[in-house]
Short mmCIF file of N, CA, C and O in Angstrom, two decimals:
data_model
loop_
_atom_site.label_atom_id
_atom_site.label_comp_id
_atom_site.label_asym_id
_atom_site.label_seq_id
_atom_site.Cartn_x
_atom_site.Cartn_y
_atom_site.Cartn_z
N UNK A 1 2.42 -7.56 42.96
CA UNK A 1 2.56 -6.31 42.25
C UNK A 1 1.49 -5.34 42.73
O UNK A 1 0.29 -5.60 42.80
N UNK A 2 2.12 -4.12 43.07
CA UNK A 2 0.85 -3.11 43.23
C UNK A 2 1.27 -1.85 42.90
O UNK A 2 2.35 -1.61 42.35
N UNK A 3 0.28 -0.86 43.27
CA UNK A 3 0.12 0.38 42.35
C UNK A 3 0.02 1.18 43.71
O UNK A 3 -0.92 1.02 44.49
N UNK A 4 1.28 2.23 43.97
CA UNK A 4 1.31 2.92 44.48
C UNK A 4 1.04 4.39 44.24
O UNK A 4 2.08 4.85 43.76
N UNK A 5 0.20 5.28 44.34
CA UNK A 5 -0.17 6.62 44.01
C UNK A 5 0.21 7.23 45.29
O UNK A 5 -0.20 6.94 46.42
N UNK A 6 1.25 8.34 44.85
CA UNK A 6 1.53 9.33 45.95
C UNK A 6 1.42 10.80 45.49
O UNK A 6 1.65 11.13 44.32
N UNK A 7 1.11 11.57 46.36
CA UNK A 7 0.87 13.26 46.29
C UNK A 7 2.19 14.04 46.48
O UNK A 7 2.37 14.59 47.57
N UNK A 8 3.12 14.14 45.52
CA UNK A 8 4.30 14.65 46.42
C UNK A 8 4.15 16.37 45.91
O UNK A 8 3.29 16.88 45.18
N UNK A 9 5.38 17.04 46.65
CA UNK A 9 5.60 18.28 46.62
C UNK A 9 6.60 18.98 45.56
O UNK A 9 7.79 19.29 45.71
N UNK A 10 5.69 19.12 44.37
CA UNK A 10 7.20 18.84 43.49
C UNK A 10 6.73 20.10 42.68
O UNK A 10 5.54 20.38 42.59
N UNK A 11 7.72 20.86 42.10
CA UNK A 11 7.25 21.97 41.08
C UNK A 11 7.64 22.29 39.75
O UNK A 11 7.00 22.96 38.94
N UNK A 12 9.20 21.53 39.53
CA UNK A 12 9.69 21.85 38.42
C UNK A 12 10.33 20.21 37.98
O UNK A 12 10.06 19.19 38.61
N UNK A 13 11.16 20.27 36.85
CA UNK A 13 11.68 19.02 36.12
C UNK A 13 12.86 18.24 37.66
O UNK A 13 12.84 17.13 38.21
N UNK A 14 14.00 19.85 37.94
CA UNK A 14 14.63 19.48 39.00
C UNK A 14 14.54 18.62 39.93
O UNK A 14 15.37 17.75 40.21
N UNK A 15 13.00 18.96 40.70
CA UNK A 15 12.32 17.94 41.94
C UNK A 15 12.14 16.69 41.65
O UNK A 15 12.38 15.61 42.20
N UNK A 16 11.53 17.14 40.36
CA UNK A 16 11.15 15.50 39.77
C UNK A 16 12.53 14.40 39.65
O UNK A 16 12.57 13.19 39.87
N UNK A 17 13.19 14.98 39.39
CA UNK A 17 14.36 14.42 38.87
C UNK A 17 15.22 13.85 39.96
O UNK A 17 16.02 12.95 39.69
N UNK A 18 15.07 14.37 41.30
CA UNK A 18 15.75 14.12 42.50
C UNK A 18 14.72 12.97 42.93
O UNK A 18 15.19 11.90 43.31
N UNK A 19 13.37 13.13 42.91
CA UNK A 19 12.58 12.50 43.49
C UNK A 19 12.70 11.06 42.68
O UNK A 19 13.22 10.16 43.34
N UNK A 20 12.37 10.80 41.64
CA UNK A 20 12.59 9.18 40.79
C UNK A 20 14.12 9.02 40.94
O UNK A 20 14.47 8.32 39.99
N UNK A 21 15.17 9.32 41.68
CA UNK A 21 16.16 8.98 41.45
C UNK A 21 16.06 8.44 43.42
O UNK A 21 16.86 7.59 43.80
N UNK A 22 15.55 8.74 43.95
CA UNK A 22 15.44 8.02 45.43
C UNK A 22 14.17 6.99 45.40
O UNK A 22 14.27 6.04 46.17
N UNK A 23 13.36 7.03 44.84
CA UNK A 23 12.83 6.13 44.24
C UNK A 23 13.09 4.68 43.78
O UNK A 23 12.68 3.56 44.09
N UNK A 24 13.97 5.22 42.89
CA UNK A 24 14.86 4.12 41.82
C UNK A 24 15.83 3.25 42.88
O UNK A 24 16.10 2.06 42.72
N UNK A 25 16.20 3.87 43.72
CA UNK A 25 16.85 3.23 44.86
C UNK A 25 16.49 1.89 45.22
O UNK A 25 17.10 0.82 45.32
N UNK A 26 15.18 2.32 45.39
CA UNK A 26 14.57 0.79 46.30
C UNK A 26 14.29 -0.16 45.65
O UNK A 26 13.43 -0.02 44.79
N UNK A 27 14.99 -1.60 45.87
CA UNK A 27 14.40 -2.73 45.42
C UNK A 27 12.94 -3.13 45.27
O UNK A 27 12.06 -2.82 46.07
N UNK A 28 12.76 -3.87 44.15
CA UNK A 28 11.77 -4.01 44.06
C UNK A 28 10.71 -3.49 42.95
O UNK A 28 9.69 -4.09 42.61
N UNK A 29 11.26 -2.00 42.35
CA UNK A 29 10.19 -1.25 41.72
C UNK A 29 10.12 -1.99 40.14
O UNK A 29 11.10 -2.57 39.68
N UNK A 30 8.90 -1.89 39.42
CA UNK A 30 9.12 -2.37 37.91
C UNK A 30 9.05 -0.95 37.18
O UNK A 30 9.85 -0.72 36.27
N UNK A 31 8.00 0.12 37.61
CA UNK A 31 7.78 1.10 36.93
C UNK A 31 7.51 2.09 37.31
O UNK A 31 6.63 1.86 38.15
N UNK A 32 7.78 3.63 37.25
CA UNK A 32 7.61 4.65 37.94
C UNK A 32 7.49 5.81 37.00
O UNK A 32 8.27 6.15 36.11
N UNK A 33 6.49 6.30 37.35
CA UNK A 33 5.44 7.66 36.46
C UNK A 33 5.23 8.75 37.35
O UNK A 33 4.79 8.47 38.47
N UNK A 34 5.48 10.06 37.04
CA UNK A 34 5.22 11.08 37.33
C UNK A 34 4.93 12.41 36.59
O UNK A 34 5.57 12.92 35.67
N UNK A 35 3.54 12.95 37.35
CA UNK A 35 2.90 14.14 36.86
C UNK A 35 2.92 15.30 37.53
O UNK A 35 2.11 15.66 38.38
N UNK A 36 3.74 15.81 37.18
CA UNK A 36 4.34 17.47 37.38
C UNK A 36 2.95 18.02 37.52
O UNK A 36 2.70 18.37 38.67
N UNK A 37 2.06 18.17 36.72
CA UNK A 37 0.98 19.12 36.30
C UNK A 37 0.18 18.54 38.07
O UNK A 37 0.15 19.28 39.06
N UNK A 38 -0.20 17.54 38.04
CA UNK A 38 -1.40 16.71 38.93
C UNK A 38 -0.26 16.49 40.33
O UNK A 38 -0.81 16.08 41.35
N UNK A 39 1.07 16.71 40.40
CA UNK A 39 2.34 16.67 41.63
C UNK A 39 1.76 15.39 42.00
O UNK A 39 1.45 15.37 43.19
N UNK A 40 1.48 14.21 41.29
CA UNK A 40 1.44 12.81 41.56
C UNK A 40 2.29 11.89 40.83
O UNK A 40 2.36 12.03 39.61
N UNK A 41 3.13 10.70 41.54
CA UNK A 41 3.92 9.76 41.48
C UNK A 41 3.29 8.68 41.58
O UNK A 41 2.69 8.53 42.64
N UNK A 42 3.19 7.77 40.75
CA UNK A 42 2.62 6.51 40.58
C UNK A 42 4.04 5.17 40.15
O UNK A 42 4.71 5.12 39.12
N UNK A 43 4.09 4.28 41.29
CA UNK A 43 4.95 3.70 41.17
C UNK A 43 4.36 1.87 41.40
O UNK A 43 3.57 1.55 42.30
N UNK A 44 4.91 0.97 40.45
CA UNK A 44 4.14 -0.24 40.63
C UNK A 44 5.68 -1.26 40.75
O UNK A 44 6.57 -0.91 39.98
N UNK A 45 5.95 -2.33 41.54
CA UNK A 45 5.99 -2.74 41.91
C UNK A 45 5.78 -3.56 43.33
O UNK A 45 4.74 -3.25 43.90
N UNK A 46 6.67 -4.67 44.07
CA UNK A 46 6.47 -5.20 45.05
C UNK A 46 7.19 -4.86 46.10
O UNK A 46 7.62 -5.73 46.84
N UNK A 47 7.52 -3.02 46.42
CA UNK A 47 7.79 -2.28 46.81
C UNK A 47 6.92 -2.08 48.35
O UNK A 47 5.71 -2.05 48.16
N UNK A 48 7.34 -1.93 49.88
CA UNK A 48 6.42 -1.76 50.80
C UNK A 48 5.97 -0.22 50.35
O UNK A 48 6.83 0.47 49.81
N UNK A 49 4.83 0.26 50.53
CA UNK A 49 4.34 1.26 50.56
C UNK A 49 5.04 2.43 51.66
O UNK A 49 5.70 3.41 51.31
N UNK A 50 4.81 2.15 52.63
CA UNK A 50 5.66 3.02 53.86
C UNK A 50 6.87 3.15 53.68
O UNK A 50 7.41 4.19 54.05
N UNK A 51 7.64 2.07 53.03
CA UNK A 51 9.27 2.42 53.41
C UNK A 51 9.54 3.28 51.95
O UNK A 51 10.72 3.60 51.86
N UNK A 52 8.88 3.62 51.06
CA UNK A 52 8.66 4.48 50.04
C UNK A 52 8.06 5.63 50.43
O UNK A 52 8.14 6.43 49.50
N UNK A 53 7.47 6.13 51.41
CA UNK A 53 6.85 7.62 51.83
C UNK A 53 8.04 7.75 52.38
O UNK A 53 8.70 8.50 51.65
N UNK A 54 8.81 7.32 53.53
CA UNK A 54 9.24 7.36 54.54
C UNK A 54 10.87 7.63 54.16
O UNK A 54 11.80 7.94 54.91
N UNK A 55 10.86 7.41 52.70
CA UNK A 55 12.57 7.47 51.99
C UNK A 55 12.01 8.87 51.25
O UNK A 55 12.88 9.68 51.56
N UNK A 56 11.37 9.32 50.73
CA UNK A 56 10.75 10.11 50.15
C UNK A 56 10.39 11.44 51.31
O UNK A 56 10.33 12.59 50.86
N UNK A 57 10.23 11.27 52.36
CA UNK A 57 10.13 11.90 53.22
C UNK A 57 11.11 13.06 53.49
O UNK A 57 10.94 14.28 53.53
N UNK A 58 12.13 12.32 53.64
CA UNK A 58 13.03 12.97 53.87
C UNK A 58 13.80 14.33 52.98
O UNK A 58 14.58 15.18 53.39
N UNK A 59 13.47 14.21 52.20
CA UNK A 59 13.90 15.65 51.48
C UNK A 59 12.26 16.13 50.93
O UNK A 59 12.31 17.30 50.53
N UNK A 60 11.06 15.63 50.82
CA UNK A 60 9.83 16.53 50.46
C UNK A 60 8.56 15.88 51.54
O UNK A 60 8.57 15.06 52.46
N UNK A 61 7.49 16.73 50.90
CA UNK A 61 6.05 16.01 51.90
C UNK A 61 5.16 15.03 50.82
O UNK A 61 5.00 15.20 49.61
N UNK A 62 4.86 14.38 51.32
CA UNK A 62 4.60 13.25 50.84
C UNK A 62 3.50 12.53 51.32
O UNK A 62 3.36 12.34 52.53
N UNK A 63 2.59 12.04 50.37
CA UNK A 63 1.23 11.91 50.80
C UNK A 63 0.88 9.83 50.06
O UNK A 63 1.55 9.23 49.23
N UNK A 64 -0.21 9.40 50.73
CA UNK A 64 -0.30 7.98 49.62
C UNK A 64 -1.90 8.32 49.34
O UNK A 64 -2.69 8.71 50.20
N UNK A 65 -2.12 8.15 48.34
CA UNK A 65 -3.22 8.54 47.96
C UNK A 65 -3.89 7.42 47.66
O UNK A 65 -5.09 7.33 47.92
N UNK A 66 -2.87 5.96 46.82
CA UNK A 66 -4.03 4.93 46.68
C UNK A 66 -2.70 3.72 46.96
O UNK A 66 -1.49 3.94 46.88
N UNK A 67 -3.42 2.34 47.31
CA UNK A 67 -2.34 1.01 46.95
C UNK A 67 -3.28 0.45 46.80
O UNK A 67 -4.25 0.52 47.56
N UNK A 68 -3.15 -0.54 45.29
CA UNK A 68 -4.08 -1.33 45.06
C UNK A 68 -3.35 -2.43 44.07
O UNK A 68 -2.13 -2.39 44.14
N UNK A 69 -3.78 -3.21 43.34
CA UNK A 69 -3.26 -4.12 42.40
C UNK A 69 -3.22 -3.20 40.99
O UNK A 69 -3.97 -2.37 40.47
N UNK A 70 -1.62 -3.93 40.58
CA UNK A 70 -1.13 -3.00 39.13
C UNK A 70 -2.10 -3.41 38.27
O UNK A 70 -2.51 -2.37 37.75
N UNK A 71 -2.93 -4.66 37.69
CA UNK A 71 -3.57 -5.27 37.06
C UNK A 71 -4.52 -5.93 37.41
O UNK A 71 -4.30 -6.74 38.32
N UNK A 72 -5.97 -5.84 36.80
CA UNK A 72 -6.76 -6.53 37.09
C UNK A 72 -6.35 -8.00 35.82
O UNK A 72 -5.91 -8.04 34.68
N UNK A 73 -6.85 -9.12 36.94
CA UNK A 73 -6.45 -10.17 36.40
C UNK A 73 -7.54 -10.75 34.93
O UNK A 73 -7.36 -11.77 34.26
N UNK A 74 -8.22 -10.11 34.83
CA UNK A 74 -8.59 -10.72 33.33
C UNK A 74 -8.25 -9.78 32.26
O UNK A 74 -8.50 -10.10 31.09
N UNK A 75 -7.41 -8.05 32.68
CA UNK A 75 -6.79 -8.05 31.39
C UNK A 75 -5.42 -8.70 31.19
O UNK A 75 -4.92 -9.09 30.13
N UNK A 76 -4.95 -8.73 32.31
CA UNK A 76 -3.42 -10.34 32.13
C UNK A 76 -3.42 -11.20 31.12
O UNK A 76 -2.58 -11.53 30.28
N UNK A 77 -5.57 -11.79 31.60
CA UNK A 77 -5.34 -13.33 30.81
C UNK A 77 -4.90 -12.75 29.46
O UNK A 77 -3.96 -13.12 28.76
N UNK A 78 -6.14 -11.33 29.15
CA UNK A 78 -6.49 -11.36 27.71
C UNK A 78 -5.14 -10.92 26.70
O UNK A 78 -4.96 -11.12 25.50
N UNK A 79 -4.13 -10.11 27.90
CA UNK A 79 -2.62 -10.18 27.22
C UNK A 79 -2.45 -10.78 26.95
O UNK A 79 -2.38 -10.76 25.72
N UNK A 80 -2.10 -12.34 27.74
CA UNK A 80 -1.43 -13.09 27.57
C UNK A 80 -2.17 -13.96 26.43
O UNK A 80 -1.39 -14.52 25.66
N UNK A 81 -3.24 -14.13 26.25
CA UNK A 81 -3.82 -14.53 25.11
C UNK A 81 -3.49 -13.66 23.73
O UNK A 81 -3.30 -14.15 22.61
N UNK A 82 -3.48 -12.89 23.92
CA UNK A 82 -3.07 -12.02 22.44
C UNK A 82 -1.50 -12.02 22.42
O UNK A 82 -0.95 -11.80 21.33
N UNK A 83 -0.67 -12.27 23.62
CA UNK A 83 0.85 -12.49 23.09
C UNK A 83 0.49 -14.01 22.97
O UNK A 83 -0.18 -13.30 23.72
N UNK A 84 0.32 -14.88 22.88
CA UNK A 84 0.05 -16.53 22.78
C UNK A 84 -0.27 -16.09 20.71
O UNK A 84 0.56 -16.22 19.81
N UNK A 85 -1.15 -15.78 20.65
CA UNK A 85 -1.86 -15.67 19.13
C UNK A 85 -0.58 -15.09 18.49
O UNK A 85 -0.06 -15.83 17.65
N UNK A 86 0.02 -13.89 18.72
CA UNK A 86 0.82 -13.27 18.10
C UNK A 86 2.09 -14.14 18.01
O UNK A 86 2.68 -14.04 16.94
N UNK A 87 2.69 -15.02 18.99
CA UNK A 87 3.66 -16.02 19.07
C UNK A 87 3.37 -16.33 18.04
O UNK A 87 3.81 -15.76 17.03
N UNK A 88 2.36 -17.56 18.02
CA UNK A 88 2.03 -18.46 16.93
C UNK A 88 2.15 -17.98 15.38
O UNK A 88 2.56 -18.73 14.49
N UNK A 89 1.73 -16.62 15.16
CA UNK A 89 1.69 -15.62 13.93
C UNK A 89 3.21 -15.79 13.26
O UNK A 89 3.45 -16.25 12.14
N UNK A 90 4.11 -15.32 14.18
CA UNK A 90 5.26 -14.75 14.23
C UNK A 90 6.03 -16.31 13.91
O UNK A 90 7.00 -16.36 13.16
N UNK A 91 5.62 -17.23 14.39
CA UNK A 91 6.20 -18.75 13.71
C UNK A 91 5.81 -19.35 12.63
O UNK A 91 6.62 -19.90 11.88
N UNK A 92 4.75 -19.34 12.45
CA UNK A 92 4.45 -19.62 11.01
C UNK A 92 5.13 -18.52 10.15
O UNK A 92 5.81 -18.88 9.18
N UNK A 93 4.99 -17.18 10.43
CA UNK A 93 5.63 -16.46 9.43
C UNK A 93 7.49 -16.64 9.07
O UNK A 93 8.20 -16.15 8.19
N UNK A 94 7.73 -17.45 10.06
CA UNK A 94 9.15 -17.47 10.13
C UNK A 94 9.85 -19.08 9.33
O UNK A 94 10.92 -19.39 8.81
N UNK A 95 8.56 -19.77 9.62
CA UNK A 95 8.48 -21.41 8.75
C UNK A 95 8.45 -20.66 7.40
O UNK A 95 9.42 -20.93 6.68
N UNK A 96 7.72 -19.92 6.97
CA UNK A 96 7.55 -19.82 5.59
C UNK A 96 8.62 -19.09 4.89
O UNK A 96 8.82 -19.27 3.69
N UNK A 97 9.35 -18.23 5.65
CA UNK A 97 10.09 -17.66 5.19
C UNK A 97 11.48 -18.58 5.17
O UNK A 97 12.35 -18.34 4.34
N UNK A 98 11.60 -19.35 5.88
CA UNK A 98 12.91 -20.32 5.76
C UNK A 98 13.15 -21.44 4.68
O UNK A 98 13.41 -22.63 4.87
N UNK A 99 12.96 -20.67 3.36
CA UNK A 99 13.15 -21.14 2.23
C UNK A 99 14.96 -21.47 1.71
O UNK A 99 15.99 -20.82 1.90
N UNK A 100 14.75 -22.49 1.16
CA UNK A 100 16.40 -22.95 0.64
C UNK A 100 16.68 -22.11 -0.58
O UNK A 100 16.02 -22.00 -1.61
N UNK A 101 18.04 -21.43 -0.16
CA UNK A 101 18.22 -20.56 -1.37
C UNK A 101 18.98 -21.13 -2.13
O UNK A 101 19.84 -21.93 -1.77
N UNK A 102 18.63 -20.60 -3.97
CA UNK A 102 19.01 -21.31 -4.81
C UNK A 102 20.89 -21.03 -4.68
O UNK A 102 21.51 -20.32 -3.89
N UNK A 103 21.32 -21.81 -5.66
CA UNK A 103 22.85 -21.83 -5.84
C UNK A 103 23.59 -20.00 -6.57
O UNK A 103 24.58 -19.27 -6.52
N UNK A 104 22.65 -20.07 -6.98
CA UNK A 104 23.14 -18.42 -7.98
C UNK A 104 22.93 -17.20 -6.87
O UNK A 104 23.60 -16.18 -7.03
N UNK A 105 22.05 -17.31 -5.79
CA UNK A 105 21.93 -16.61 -4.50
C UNK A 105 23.09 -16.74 -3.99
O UNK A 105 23.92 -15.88 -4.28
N UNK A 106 23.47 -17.84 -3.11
CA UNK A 106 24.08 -18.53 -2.63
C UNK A 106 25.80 -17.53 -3.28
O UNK A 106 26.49 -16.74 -2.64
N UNK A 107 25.93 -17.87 -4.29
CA UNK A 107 27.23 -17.57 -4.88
C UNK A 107 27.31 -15.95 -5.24
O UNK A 107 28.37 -15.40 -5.56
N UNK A 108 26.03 -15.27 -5.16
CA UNK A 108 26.14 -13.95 -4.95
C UNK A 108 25.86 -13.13 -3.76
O UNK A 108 25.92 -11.91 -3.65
N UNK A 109 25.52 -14.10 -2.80
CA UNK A 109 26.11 -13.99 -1.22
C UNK A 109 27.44 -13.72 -0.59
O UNK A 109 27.72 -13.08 0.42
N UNK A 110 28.54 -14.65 -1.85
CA UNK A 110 29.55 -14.83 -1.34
C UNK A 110 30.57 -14.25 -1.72
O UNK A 110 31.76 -14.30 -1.41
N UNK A 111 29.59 -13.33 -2.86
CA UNK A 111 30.81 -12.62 -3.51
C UNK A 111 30.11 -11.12 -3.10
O UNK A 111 31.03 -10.33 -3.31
N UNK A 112 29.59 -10.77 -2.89
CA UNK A 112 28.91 -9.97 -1.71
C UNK A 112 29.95 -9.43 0.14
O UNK A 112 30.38 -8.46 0.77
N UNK A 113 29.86 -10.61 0.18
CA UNK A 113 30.43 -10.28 1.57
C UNK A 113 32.36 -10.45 0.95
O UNK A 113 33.03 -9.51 1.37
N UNK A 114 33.10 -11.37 0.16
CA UNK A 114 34.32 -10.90 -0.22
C UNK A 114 34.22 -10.36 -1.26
O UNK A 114 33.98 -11.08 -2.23
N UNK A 115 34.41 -8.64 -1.51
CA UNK A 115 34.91 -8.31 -2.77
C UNK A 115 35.77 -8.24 -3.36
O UNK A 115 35.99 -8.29 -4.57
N UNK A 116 36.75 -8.02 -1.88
CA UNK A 116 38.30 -8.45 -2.28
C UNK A 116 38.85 -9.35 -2.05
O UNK A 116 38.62 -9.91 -0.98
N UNK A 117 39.96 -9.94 -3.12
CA UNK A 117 40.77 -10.83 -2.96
C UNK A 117 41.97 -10.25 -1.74
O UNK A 117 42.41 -9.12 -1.51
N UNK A 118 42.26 -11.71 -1.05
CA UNK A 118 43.56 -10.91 -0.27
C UNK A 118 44.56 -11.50 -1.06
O UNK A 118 44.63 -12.68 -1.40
N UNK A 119 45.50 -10.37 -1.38
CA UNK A 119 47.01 -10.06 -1.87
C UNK A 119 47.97 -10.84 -0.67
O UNK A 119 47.79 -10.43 0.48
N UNK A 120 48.58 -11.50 -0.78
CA UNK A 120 49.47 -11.73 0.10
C UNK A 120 51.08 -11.61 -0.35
O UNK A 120 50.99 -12.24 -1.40
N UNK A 121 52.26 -11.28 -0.27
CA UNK A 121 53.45 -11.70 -0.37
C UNK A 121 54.42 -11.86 0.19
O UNK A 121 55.20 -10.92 0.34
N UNK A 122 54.77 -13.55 0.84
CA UNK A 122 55.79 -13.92 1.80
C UNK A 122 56.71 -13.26 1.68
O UNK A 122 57.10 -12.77 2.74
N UNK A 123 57.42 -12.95 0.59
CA UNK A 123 58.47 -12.08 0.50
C UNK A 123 58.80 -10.93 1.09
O UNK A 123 59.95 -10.72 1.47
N UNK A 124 57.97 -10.18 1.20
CA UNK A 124 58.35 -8.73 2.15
C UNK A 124 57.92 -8.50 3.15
O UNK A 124 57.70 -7.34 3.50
N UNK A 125 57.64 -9.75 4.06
CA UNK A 125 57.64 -10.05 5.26
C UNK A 125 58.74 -10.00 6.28
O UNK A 125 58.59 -9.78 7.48
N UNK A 126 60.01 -10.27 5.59
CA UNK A 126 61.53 -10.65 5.67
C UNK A 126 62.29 -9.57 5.76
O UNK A 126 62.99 -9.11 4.86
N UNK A 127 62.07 -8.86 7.62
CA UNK A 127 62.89 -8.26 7.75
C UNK A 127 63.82 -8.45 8.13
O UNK A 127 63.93 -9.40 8.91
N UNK A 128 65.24 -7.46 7.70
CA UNK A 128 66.07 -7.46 8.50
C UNK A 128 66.69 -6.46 9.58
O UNK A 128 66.26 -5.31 9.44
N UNK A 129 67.50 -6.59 10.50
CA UNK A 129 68.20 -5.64 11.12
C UNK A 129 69.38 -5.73 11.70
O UNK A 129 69.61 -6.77 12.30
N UNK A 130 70.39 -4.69 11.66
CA UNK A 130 71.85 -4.38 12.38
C UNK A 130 71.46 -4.36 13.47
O UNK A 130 70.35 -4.00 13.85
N UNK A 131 72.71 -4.93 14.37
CA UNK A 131 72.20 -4.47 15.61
C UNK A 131 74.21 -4.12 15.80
O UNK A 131 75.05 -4.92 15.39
N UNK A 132 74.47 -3.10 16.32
CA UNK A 132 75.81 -2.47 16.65
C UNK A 132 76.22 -2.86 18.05
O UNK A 132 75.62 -2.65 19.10
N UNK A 133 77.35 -3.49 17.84
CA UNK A 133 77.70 -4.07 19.21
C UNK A 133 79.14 -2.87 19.69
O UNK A 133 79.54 -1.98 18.95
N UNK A 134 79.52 -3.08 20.63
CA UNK A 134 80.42 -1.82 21.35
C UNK A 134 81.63 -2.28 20.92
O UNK A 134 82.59 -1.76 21.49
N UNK A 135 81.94 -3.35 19.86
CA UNK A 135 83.34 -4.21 19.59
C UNK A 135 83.52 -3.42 17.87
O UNK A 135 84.58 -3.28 17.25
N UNK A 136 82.17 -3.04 17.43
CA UNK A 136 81.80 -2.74 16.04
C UNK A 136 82.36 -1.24 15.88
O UNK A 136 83.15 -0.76 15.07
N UNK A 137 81.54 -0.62 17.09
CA UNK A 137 81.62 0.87 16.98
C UNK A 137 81.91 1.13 18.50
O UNK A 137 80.85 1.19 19.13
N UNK A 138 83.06 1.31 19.31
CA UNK A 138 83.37 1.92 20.27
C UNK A 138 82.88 3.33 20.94
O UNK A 138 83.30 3.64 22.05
N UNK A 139 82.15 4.00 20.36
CA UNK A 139 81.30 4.78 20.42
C UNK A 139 79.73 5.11 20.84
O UNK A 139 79.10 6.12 21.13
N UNK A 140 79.48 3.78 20.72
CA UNK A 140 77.74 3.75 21.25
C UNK A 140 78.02 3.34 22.20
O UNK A 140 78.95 2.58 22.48
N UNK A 141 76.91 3.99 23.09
CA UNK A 141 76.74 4.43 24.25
C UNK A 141 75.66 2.70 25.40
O UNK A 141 74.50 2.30 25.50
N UNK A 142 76.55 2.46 25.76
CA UNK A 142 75.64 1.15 26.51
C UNK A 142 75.84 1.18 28.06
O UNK A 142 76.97 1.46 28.46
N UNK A 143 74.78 0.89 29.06
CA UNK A 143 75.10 1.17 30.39
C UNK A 143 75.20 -0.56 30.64
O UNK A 143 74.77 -1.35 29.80
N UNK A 144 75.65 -0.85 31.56
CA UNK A 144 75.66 -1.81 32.40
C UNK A 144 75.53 -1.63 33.59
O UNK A 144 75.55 -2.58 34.37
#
């Protein structure tokens, strides 16, 4: 993973907008930031540096100003230590909450989700229909 800083030539939302969209192209990227005010693009993934000026090139001017690592590795650990703690938080809170609900819950759960009864009646299900054959009525019209 690294941290690409580039100087591009950009002035309005438009540029910008053309520019992260050739960007976005290339395999590889995780994240891509740009400052209109400072006309700098900061893009981090495992992206080559050159073949990103060099696609970028082609419709503006384009400068690399830094490549270095996205993260220094002891604030990683200390993420990953504070998502580790927060895991653990988030499971106990979820043990405690997985309480057996009583029967009177339970039965106003269920009358909750059906309020209505379904109506059914086989009876007017039972259609029927004529069907007019050319022996019936010499008159309707049938192609063969």
């Amino acid at each position: 993973m690294k941290k690409i800083v580039l100087n591009l030539d950009i002035n309005d939302a438009k540029e910008k907008q053309k520019a992260m969209k050739v960007v976005s192209s290339l395999p590889g990227i995780d994240s891509i930031g740009i400052d209109v005010n400072e006309k700098k693009m900061a893009v981090v993934g495992s992206v080559d540096p050159v073949s990103l000026v060099m696609k970028l090139r082609k419709s503006r001017h384009t400068d690399i100003l830094s490549v270095g690592p996205a993260k220094e590795e002891e604030e990683e650990k200390e993420e990953e230590e504070a998502i580790e703690v927060e895991a653990k938080e988030e499971k106990q809170e979820e043990e405690a909450k997985k309480e057996v609900p009583d029967d009177d819950q339970q039965m106003a759960a269920v009358e909750l989700v059906n309020p209505y009864k379904i109506y059914y009646n086989p009876y007017d299900a039972a259609q029927f229909y004529y069907v007019q054959s050319a022996q019936d009525n010499p008159n309707v019209c049938t192609i063969l």
